[in-house]
CSV table of C-alpha atoms in Angstrom, one decimal:
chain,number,residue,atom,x,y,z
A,1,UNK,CA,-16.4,-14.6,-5.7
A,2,UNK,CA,-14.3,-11.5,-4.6
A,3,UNK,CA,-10.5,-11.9,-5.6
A,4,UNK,CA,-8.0,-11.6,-2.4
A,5,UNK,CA,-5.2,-9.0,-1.8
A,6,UNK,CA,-2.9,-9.0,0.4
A,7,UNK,CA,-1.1,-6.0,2.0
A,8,UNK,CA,1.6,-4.8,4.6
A,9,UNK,CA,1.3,-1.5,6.5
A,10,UNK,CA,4.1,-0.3,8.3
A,11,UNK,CA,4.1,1.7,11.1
A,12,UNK,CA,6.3,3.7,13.2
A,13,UNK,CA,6.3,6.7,15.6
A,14,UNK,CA,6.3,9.9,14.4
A,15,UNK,CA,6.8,13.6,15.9
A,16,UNK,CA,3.2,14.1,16.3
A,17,UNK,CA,2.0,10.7,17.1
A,18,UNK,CA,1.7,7.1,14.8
A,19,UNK,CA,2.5,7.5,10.8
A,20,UNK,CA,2.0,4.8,8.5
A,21,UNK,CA,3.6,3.9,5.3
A,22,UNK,CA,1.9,4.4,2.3
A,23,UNK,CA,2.5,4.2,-1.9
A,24,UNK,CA,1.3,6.2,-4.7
A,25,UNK,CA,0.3,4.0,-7.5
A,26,UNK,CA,2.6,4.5,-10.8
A,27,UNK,CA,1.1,4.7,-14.6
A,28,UNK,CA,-0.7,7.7,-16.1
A,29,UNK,CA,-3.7,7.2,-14.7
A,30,UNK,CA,-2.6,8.2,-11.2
A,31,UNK,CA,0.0,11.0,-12.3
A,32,UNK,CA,-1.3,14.0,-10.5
A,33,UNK,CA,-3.1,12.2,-8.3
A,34,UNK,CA,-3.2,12.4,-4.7
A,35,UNK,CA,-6.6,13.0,-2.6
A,36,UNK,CA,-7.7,9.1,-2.3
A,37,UNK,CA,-5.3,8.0,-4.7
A,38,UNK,CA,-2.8,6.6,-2.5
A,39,UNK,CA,-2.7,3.0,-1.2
A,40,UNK,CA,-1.2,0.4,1.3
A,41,UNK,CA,1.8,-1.6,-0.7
A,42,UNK,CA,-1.0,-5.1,-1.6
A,43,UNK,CA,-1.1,-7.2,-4.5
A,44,UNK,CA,-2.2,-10.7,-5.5
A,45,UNK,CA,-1.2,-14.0,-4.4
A,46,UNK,CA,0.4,-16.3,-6.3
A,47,UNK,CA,-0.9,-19.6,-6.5
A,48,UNK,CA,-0.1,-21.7,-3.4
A,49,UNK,CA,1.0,-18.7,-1.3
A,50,UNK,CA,-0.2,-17.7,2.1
A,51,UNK,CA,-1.9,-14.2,2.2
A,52,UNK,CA,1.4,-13.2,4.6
A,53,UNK,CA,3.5,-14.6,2.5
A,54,UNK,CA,1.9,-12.2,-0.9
A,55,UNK,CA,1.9,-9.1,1.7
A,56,UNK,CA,6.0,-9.3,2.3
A,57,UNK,CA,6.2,-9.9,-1.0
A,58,UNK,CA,4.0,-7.5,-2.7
A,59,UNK,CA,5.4,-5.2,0.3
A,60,UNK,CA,9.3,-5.8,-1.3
A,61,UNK,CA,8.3,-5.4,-5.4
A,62,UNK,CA,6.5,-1.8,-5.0
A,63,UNK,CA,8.9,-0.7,-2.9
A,64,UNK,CA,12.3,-2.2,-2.7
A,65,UNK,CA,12.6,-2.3,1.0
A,66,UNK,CA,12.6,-5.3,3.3
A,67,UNK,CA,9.5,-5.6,4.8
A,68,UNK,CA,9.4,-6.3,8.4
A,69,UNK,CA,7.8,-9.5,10.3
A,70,UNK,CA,3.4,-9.0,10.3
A,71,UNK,CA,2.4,-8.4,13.7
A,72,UNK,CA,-1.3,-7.5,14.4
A,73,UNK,CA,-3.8,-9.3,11.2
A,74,UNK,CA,-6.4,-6.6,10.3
A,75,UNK,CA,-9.9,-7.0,9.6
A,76,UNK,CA,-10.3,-7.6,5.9
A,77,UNK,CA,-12.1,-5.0,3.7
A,78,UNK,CA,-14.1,-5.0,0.3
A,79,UNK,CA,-12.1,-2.7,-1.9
A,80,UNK,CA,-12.6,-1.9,-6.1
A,81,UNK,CA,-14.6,-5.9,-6.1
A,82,UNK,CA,-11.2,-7.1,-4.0
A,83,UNK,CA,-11.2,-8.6,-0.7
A,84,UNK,CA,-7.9,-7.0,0.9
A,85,UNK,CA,-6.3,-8.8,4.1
A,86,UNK,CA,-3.9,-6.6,5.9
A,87,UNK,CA,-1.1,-6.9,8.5
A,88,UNK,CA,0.5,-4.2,10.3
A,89,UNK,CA,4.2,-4.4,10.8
A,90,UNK,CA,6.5,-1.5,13.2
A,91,UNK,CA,9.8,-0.5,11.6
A,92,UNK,CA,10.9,2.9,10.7
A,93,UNK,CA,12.3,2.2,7.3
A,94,UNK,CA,14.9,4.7,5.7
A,95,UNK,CA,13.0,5.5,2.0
A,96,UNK,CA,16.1,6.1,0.3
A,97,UNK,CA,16.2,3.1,-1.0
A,98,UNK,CA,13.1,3.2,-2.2
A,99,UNK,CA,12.4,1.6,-5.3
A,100,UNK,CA,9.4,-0.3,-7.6
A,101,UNK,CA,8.8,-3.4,-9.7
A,102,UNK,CA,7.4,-2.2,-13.5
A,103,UNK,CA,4.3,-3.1,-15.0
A,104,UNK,CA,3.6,-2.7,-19.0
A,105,UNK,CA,0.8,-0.9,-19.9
A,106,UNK,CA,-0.7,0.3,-23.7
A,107,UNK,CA,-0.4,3.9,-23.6
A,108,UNK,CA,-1.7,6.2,-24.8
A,109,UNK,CA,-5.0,3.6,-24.8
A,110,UNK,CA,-5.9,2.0,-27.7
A,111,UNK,CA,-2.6,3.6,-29.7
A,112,UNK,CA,-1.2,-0.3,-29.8
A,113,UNK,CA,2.5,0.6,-28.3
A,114,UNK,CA,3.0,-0.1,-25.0
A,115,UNK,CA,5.2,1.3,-22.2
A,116,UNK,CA,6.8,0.2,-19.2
A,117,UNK,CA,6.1,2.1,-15.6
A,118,UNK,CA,6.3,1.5,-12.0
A,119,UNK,CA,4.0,-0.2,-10.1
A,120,UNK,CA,4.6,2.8,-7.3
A,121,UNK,CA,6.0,6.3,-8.3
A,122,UNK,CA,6.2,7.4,-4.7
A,123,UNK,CA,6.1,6.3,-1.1
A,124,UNK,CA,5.8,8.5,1.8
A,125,UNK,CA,4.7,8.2,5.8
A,126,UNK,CA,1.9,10.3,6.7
A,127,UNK,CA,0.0,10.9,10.4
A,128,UNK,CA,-3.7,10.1,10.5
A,129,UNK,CA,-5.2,12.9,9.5
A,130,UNK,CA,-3.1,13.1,6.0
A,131,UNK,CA,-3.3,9.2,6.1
A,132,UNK,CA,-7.0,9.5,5.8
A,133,UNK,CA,-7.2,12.0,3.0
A,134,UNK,CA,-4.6,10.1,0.7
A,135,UNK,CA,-5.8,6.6,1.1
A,136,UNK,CA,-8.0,4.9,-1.5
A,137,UNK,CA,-11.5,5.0,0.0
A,138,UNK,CA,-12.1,1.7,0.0
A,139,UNK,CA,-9.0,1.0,2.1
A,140,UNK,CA,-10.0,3.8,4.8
A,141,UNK,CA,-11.5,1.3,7.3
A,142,UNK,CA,-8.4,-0.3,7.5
A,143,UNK,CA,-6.4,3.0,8.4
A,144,UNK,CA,-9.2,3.6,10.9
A,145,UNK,CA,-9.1,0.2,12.6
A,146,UNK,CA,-4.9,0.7,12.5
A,147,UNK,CA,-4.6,3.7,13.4
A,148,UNK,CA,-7.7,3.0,16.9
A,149,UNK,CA,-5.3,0.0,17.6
A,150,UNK,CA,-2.0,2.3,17.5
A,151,UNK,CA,-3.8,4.1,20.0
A,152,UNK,CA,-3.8,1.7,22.8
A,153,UNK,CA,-0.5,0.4,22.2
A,154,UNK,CA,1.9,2.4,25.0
């Protein structure tokens, strides 16, 4: 059985049309990265919690801002053996405040110390067409369902 996630992805009007909110994992594995590498702010549930309820919170450890109230459920995707549930939010959040929970990690692999970094080194809006080039493959379908619904709002 695929294991849930649960993710917010905020939205606001840019100068050229809709941008959307989105993180750039932390850790050495992504440093560099940035062609599919970035990702809407998810995570896990906690046992007993509502999948809206892990996607605010998720939403406020990688990035340190208050997320704003879910509006429009997204279809879920299958994403790296995870079923990811998604809710769209509007606000146009000031990213100066910016900042991410830490995770500990062994680095360098297999050296036995270990090392502390953040869950999310960066987080930046982009328009669609950036959108789709930064986001995690597996998580396109749910720019592309987000971004044909910000279409039709007025």
């Amino acid at each position: 059985m695929a294991i849930a996630s649960a993710g917010l992805l905020v939205h606001r009007s840019g100068p050229d049309g809709p941008e959307v909110l989105l993180a750039h994992p932390g850790g050495p594995f992504w440093r560099g990265r940035d062609v599919a590498a970035w990702s809407i702010p998810k995570g896990l549930p906690e046992p007993g919690e509502t999948l809206e309820a892990a996607a605010l919170r998720e939403f406020r450890e990688e990035t340190g801002l208050s997320p704003p109230r879910p509006e429009i459920a997204l279809r879920p995707v299958r994403s790296g053996g995870k079923i990811v549930h998604c809710w769209m939010a509007a606000a146009d959040l000031d990213l100066t405040g910016f900042r991410s929970g830490l995770f500990e990690l062994e680095w360098p692999r297999g050296s036995g110390r270990t090392a502390l970094f953040p869950e999310v080194d960066a987080v930046a809006w982009f328009g669609r067409a950036d959108a789709l080039v930064r986001i995690h493959a597996g998580q396109r379908p749910i720019l592309e369902e987000a971004f044909a619904r910000l279409r039709s709002i007025p």
